[in-house]
PDB file of C-alpha atoms in Angstrom:
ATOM      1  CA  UNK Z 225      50.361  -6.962-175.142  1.00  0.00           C
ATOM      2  CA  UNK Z 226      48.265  -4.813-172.581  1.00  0.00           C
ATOM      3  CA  UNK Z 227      45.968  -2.340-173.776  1.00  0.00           C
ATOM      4  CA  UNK Z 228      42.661  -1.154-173.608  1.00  0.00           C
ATOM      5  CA  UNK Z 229      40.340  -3.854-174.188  1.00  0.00           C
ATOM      6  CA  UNK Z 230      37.123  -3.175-176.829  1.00  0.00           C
ATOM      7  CA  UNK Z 231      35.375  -6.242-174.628  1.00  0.00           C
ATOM      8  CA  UNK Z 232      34.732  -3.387-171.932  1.00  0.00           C
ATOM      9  CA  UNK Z 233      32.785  -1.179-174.205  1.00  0.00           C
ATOM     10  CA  UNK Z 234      31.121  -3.920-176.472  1.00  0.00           C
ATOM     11  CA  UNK Z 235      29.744  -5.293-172.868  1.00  0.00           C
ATOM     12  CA  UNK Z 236      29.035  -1.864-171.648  1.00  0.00           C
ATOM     13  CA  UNK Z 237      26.045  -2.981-168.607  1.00  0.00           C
ATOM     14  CA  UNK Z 238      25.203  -6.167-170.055  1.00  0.00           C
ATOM     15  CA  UNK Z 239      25.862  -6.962-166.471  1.00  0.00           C
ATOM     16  CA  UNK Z 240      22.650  -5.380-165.239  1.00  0.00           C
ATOM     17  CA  UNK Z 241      20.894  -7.015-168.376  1.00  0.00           C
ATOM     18  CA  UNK Z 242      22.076 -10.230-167.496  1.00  0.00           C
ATOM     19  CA  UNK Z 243      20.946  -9.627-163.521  1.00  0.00           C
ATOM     20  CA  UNK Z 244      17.402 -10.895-165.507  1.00  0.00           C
ATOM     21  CA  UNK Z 245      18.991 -14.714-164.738  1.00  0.00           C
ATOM     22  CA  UNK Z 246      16.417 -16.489-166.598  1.00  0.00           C
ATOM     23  CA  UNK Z 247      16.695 -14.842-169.498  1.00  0.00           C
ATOM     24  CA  UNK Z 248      20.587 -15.443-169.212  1.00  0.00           C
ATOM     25  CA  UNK Z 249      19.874 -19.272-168.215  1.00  0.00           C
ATOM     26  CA  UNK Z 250      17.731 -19.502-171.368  1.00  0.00           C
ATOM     27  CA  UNK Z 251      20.754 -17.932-173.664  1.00  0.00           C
ATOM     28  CA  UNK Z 252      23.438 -20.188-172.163  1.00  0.00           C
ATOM     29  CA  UNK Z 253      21.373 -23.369-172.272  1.00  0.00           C
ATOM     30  CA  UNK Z 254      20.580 -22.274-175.933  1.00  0.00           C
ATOM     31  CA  UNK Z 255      24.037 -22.179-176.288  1.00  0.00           C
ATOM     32  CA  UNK Z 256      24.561 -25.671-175.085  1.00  0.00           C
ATOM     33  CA  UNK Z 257      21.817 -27.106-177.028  1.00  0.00           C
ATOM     34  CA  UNK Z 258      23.860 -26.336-180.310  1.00  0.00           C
ATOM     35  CA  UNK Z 259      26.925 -26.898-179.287  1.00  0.00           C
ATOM     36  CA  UNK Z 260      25.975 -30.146-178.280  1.00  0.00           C
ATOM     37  CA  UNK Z 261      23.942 -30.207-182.083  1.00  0.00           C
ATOM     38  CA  UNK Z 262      27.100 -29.455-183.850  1.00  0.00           C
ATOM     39  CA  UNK Z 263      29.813 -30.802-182.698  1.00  0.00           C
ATOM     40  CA  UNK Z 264      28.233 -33.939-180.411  1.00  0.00           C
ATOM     41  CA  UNK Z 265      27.098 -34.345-176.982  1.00  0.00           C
ATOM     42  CA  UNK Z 266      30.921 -35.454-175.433  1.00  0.00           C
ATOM     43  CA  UNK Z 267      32.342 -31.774-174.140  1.00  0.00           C
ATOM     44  CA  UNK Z 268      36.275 -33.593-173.810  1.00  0.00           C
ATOM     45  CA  UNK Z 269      35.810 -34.101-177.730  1.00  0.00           C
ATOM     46  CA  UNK Z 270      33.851 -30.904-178.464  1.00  0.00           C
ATOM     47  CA  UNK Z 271      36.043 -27.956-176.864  1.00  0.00           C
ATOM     48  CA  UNK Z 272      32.742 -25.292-178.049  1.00  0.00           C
ATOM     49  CA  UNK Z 273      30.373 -27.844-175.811  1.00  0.00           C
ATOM     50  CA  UNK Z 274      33.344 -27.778-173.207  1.00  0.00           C
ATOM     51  CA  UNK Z 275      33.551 -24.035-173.000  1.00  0.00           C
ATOM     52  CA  UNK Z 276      29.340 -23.212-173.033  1.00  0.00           C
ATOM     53  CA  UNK Z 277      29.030 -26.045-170.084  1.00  0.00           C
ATOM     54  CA  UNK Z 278      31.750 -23.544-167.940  1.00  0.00           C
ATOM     55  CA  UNK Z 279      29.901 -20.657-168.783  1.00  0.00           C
ATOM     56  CA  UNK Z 280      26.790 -21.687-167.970  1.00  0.00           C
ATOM     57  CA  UNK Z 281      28.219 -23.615-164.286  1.00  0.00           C
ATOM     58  CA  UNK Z 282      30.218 -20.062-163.877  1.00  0.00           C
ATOM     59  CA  UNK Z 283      26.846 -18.418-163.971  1.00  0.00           C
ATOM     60  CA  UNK Z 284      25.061 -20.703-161.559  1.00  0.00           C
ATOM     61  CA  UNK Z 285      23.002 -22.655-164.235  1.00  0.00           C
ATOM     62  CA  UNK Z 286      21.916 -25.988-162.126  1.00  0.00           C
ATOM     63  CA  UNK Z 287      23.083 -29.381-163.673  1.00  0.00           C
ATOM     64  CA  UNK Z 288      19.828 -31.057-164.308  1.00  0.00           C
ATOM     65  CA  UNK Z 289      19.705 -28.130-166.245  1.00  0.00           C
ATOM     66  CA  UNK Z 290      22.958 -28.178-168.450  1.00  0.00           C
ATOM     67  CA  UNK Z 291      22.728 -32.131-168.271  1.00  0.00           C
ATOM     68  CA  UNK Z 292      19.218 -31.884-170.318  1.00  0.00           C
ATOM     69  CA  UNK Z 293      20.374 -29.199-172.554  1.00  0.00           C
ATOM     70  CA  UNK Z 294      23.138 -31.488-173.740  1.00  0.00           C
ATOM     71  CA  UNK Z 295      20.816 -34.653-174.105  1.00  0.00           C
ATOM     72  CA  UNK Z 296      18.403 -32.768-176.271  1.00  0.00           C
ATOM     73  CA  UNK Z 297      20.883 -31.073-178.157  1.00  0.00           C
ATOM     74  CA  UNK Z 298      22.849 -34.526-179.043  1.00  0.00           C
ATOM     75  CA  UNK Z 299      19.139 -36.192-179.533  1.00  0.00           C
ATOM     76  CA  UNK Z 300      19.761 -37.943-176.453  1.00  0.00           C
ATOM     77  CA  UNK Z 301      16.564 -37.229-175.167  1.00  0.00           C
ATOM     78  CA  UNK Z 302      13.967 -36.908-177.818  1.00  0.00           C
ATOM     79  CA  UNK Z 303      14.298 -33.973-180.712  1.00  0.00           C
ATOM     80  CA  UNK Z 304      15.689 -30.673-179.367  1.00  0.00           C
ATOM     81  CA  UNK Z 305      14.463 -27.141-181.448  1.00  0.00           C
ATOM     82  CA  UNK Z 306      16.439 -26.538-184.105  1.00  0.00           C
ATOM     83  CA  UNK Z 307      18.277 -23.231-184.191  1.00  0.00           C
ATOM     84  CA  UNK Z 308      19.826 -21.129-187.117  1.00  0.00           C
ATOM     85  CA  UNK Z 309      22.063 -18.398-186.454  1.00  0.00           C
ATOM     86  CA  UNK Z 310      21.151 -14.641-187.997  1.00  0.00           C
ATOM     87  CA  UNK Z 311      22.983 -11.773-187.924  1.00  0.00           C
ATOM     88  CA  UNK Z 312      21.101  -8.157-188.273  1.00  0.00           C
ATOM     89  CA  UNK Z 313      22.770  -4.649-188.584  1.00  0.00           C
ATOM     90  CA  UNK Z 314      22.206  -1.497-187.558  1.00  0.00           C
ATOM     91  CA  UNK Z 315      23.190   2.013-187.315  1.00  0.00           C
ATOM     92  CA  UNK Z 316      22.465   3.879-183.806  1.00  0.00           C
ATOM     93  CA  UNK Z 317      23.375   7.172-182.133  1.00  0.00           C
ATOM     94  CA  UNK Z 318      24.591   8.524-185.968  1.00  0.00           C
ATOM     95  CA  UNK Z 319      27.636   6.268-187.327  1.00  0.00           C
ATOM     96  CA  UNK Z 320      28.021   3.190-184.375  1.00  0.00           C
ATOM     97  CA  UNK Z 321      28.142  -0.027-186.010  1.00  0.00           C
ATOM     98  CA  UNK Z 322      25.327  -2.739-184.054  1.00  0.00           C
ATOM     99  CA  UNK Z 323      25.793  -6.526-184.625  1.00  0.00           C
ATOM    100  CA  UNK Z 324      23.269  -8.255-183.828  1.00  0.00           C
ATOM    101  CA  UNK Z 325      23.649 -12.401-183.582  1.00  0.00           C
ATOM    102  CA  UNK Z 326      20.431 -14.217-183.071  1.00  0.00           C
ATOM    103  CA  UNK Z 327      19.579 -17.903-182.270  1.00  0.00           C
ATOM    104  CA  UNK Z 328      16.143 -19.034-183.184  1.00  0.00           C
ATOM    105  CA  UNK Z 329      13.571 -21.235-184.483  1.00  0.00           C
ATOM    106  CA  UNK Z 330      11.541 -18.893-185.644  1.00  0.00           C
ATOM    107  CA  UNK Z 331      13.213 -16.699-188.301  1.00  0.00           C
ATOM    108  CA  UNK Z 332       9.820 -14.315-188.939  1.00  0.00           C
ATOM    109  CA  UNK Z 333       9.414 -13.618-185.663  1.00  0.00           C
ATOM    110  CA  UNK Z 334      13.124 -12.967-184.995  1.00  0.00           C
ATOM    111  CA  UNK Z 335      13.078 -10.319-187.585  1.00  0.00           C
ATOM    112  CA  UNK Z 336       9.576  -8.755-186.872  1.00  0.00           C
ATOM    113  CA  UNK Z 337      11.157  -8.154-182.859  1.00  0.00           C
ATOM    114  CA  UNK Z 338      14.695  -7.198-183.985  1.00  0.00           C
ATOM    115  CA  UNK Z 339      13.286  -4.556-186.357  1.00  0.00           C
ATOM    116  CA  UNK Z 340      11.008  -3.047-183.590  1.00  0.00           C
ATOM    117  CA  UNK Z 341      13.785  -2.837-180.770  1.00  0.00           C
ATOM    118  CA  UNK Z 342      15.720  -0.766-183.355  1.00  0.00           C
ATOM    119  CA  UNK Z 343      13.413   1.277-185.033  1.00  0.00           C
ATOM    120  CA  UNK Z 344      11.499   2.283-181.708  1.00  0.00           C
ATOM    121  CA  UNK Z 345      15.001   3.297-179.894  1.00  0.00           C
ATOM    122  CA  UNK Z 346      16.234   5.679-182.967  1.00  0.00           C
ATOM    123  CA  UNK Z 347      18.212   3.198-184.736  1.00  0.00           C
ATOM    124  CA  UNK Z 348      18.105   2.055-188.567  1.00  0.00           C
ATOM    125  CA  UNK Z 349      18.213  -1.284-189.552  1.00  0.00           C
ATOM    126  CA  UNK Z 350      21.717  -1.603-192.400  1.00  0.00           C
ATOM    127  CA  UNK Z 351      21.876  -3.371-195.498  1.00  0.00           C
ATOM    128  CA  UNK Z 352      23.205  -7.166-195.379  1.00  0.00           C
ATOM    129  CA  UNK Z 353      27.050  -7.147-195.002  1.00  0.00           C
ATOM    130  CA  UNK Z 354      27.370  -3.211-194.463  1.00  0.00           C
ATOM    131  CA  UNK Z 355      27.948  -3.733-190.406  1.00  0.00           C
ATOM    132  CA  UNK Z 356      29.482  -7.264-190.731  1.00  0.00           C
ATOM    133  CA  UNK Z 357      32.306  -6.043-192.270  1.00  0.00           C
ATOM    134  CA  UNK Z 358      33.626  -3.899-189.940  1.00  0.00           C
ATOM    135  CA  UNK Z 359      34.061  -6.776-187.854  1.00  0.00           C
ATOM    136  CA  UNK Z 360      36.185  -9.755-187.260  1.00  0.00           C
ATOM    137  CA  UNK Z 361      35.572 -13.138-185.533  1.00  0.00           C
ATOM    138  CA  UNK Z 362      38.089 -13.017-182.240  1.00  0.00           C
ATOM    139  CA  UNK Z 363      38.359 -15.482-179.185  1.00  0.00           C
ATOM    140  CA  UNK Z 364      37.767 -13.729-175.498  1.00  0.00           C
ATOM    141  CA  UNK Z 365      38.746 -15.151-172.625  1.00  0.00           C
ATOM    142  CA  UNK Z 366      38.017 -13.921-169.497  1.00  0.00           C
ATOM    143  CA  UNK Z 367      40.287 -14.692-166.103  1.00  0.00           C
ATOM    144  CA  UNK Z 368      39.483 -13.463-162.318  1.00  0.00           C
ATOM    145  CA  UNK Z 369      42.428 -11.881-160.692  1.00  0.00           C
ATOM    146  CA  UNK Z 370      41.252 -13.580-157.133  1.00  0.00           C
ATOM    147  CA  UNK Z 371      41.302 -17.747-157.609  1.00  0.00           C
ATOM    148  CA  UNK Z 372      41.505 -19.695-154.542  1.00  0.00           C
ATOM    149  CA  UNK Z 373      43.379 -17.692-152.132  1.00  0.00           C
ATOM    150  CA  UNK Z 374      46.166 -16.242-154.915  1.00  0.00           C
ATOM    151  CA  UNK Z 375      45.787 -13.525-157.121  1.00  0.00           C
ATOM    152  CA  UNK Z 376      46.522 -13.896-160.595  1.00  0.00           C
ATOM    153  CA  UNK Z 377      48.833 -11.172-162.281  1.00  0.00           C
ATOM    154  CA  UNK Z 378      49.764 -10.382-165.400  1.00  0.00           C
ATOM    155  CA  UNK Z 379      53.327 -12.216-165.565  1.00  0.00           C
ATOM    156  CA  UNK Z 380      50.902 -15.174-164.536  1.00  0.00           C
ATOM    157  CA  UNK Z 381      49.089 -14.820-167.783  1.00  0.00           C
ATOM    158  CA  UNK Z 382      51.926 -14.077-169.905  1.00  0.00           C
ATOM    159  CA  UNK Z 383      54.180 -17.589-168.263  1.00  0.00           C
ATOM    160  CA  UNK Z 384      51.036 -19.888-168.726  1.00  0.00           C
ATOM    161  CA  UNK Z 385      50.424 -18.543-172.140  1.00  0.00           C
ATOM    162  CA  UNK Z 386      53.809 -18.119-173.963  1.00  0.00           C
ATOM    163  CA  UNK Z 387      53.540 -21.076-176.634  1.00  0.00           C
ATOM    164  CA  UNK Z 388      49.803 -20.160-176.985  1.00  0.00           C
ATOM    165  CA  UNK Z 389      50.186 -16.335-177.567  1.00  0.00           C
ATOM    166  CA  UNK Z 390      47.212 -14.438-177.331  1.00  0.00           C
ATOM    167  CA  UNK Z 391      47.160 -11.268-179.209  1.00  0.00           C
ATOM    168  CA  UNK Z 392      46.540  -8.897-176.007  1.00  0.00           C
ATOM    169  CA  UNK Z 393      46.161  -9.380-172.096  1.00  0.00           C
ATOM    170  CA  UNK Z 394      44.515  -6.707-170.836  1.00  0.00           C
ATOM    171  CA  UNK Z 395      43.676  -5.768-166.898  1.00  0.00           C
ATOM    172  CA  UNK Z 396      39.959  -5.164-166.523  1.00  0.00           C
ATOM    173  CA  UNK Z 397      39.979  -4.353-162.803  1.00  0.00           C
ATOM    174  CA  UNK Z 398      38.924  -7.268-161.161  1.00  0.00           C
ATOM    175  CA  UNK Z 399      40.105  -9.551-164.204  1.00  0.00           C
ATOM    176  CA  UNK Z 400      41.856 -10.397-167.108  1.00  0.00           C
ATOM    177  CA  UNK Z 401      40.880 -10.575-170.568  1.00  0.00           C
ATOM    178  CA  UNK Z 402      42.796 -12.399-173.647  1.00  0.00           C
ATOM    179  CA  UNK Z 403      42.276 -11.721-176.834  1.00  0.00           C
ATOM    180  CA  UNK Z 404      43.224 -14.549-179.403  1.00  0.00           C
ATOM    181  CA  UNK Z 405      42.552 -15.462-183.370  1.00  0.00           C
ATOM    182  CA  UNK Z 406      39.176 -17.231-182.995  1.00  0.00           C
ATOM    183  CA  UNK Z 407      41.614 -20.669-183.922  1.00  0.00           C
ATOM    184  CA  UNK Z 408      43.604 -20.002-181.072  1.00  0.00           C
ATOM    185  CA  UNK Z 409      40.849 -20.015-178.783  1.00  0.00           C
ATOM    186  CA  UNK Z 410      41.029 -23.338-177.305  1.00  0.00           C
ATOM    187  CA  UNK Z 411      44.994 -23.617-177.068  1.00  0.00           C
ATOM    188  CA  UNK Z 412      44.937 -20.675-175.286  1.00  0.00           C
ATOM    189  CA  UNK Z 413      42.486 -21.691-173.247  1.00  0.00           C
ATOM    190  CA  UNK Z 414      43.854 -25.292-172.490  1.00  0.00           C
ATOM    191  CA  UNK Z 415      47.575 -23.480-171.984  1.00  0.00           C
ATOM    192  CA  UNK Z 416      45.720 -21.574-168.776  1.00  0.00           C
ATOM    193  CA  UNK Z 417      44.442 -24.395-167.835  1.00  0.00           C
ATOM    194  CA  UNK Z 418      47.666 -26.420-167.614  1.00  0.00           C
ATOM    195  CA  UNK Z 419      49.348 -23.538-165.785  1.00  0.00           C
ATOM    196  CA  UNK Z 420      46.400 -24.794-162.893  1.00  0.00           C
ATOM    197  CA  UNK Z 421      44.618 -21.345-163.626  1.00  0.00           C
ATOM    198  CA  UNK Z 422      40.681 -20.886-163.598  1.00  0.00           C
ATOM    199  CA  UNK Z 423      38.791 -19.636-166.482  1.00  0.00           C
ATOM    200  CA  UNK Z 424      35.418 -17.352-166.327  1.00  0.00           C
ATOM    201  CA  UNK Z 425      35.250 -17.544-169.941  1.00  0.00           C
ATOM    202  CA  UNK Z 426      35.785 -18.662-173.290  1.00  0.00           C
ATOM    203  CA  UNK Z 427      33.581 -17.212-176.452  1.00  0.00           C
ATOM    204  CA  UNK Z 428      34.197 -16.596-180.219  1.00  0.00           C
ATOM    205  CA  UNK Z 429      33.109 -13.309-180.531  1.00  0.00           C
ATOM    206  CA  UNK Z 430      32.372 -10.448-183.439  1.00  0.00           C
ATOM    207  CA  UNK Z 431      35.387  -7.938-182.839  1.00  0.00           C
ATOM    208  CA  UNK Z 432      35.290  -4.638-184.333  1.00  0.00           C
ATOM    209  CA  UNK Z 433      38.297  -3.581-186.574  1.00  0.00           C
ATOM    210  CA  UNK Z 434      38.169   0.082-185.646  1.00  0.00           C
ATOM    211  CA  UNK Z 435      36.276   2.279-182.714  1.00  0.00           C
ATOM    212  CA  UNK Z 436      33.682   4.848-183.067  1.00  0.00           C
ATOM    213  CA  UNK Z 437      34.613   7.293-180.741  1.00  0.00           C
ATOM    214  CA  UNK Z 438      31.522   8.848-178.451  1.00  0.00           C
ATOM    215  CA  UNK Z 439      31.920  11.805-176.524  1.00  0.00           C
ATOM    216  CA  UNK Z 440      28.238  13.157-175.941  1.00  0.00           C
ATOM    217  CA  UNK Z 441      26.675  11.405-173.224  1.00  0.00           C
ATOM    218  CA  UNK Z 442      23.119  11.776-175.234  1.00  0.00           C
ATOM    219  CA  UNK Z 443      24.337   9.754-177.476  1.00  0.00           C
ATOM    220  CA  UNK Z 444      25.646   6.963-175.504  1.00  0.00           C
ATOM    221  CA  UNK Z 445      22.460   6.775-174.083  1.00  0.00           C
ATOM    222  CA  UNK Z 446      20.671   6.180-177.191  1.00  0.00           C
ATOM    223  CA  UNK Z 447      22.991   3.280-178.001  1.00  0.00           C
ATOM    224  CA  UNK Z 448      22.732   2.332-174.713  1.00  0.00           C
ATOM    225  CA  UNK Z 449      18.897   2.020-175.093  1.00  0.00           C
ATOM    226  CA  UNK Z 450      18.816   0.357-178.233  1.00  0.00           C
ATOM    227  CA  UNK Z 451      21.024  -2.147-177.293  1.00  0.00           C
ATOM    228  CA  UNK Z 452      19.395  -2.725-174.219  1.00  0.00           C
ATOM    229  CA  UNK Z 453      16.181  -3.645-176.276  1.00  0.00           C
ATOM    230  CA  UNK Z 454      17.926  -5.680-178.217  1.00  0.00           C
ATOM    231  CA  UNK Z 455      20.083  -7.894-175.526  1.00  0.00           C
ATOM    232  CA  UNK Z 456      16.604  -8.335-174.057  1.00  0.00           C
ATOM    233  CA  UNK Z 457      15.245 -10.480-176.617  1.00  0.00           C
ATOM    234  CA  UNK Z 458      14.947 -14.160-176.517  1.00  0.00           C
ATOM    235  CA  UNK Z 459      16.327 -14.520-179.973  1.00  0.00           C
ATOM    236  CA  UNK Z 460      19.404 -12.351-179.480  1.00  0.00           C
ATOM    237  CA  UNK Z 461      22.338 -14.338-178.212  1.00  0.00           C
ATOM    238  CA  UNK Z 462      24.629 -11.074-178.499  1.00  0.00           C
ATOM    239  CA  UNK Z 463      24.958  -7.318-179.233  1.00  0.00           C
ATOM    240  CA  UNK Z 464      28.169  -5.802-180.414  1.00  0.00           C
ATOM    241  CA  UNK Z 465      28.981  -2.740-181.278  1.00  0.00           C
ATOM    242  CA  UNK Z 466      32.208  -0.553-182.146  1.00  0.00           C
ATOM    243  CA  UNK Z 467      31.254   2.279-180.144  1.00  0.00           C
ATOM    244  CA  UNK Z 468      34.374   4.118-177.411  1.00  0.00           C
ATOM    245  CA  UNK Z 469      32.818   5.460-174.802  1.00  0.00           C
ATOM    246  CA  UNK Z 470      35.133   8.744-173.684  1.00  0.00           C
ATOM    247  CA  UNK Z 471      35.933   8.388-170.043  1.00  0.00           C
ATOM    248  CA  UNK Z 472      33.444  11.477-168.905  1.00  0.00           C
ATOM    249  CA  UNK Z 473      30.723   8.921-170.568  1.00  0.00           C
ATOM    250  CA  UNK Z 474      32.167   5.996-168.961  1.00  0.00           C
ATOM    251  CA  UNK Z 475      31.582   7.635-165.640  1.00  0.00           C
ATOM    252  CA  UNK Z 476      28.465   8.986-166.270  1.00  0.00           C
ATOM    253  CA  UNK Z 477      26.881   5.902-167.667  1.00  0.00           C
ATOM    254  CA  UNK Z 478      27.911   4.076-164.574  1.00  0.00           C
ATOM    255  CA  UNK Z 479      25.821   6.512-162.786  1.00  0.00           C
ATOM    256  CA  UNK Z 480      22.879   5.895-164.704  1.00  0.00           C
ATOM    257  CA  UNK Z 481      23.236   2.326-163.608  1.00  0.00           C
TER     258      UNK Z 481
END
């Protein structure tokens, strides 16, 4: 089941965006707020709830924090902002697919910033349904080889997770990732769990059904940029894109970082 994992690419330096922490607080609290809308404010009966709260305690979010995002998501504690969900597509850097998922109370004003990051970093803006496609909803999960004085192998993964299956494992470096049918998600999740393994992450994702391959480092730049913009806007909860980076790019991106 080991492979080369898309996750890599699609998350290409959103580490260094995500160095911004209170942009990334305000994204993951987001996140709890509608969890908590949806699906209620008790996270052991609401496995999405469950999974943001991790995420957002993995990333150093303070309770009071998380605790108030869930009241006022639940209407706990008075009447949170209500969020839809919009997806925007785009072309950049020629024929790389961009999905863009956004979170926001203010649907003009979503548009009106999406449209600028794109259009002022060489991209074009696609018609409804002409990016989407090329994507499929996935679960990630993401494991750390190094938990509490053991590191986690692959054999690990594979033992804890037999019944579950995951469609891949593959070794990141410093982690693991699974990739499951978004359904599978939480039993996959729950069957690490039960093995007394840690979790980084667990997210539903957009997963691209094919890769754009990019060899020109100019290129990757220009998606680079553009989705840059884009992950830097409040109203954008995620950017993915089908680009594969070739490994001279890989490197050389990494020393543009």
């Amino acid at each position: 089941m080991s492979g080369h994992s898309k996750w890599a690419t699609t998350k290409h330096k959103k580490a260094a965006i995500d160095a911004k922490r209170g942009k990334l607080f305000a994204k993951l609290i987001k996140n709890i707020e509608v969890a908590a809308r949806v699906g209620g404010g008790d996270p052991s009966g609401n496995p999405t709830l469950y999974d943001a709260i991790q995420k957002a305690k993995k990333n150093s979010v303070p309770a009071d924090n998380i605790d108030r995002a869930v009241k006022r998501g639940s209407g706990a504690e008075g009447d949170g902002a209500s969020y839809d969900t919009i997806m925007y597509e785009a072309y950049a850097g020629g024929s790389v697919a961009i999905l863009i998922e956004c979170l926001t109370d203010n649907r003009n004003r979503a548009f009106a910033d999406v449209r600028v990051a794109v259009t002022r970093n060489g991209a074009t803006l696609a018609d409804g349904g002409s990016v989407q496609r090329l994507f499929s909803r996935k679960g990630v999960i993401e494991v750390a080889k190094k938990q509490e004085g053991r590191t986690i192998t692959e054999d690990d993964l594979l033992e804890a997770t037999m019944d579950a299956m995951p469609e891949e494992i593959n070794d990141e470096g410093e982690g693991f990732t699974l990739l499951t049918d978004a359904p599978d998600l939480v039993d996959v999740r729950k069957a690490i769990q039960a093995a007394g393994l840690d979790y980084e992450s667990a997210d539903v994702v957009f997963w691209p059904s094919f890769d754009q391959a990019v060899d020109d480092v100019d290129q990757a730049l220009k998606i680079e940029r553009v989705v840059d913009a884009l992950d830097d806007l409040d109203d954008v909860q995620n950017v993915y894109t089908n680009a594969k980076y070739s490994d001279a790019v890989e490197a050389k991106l990494a020393e543009e970082d």
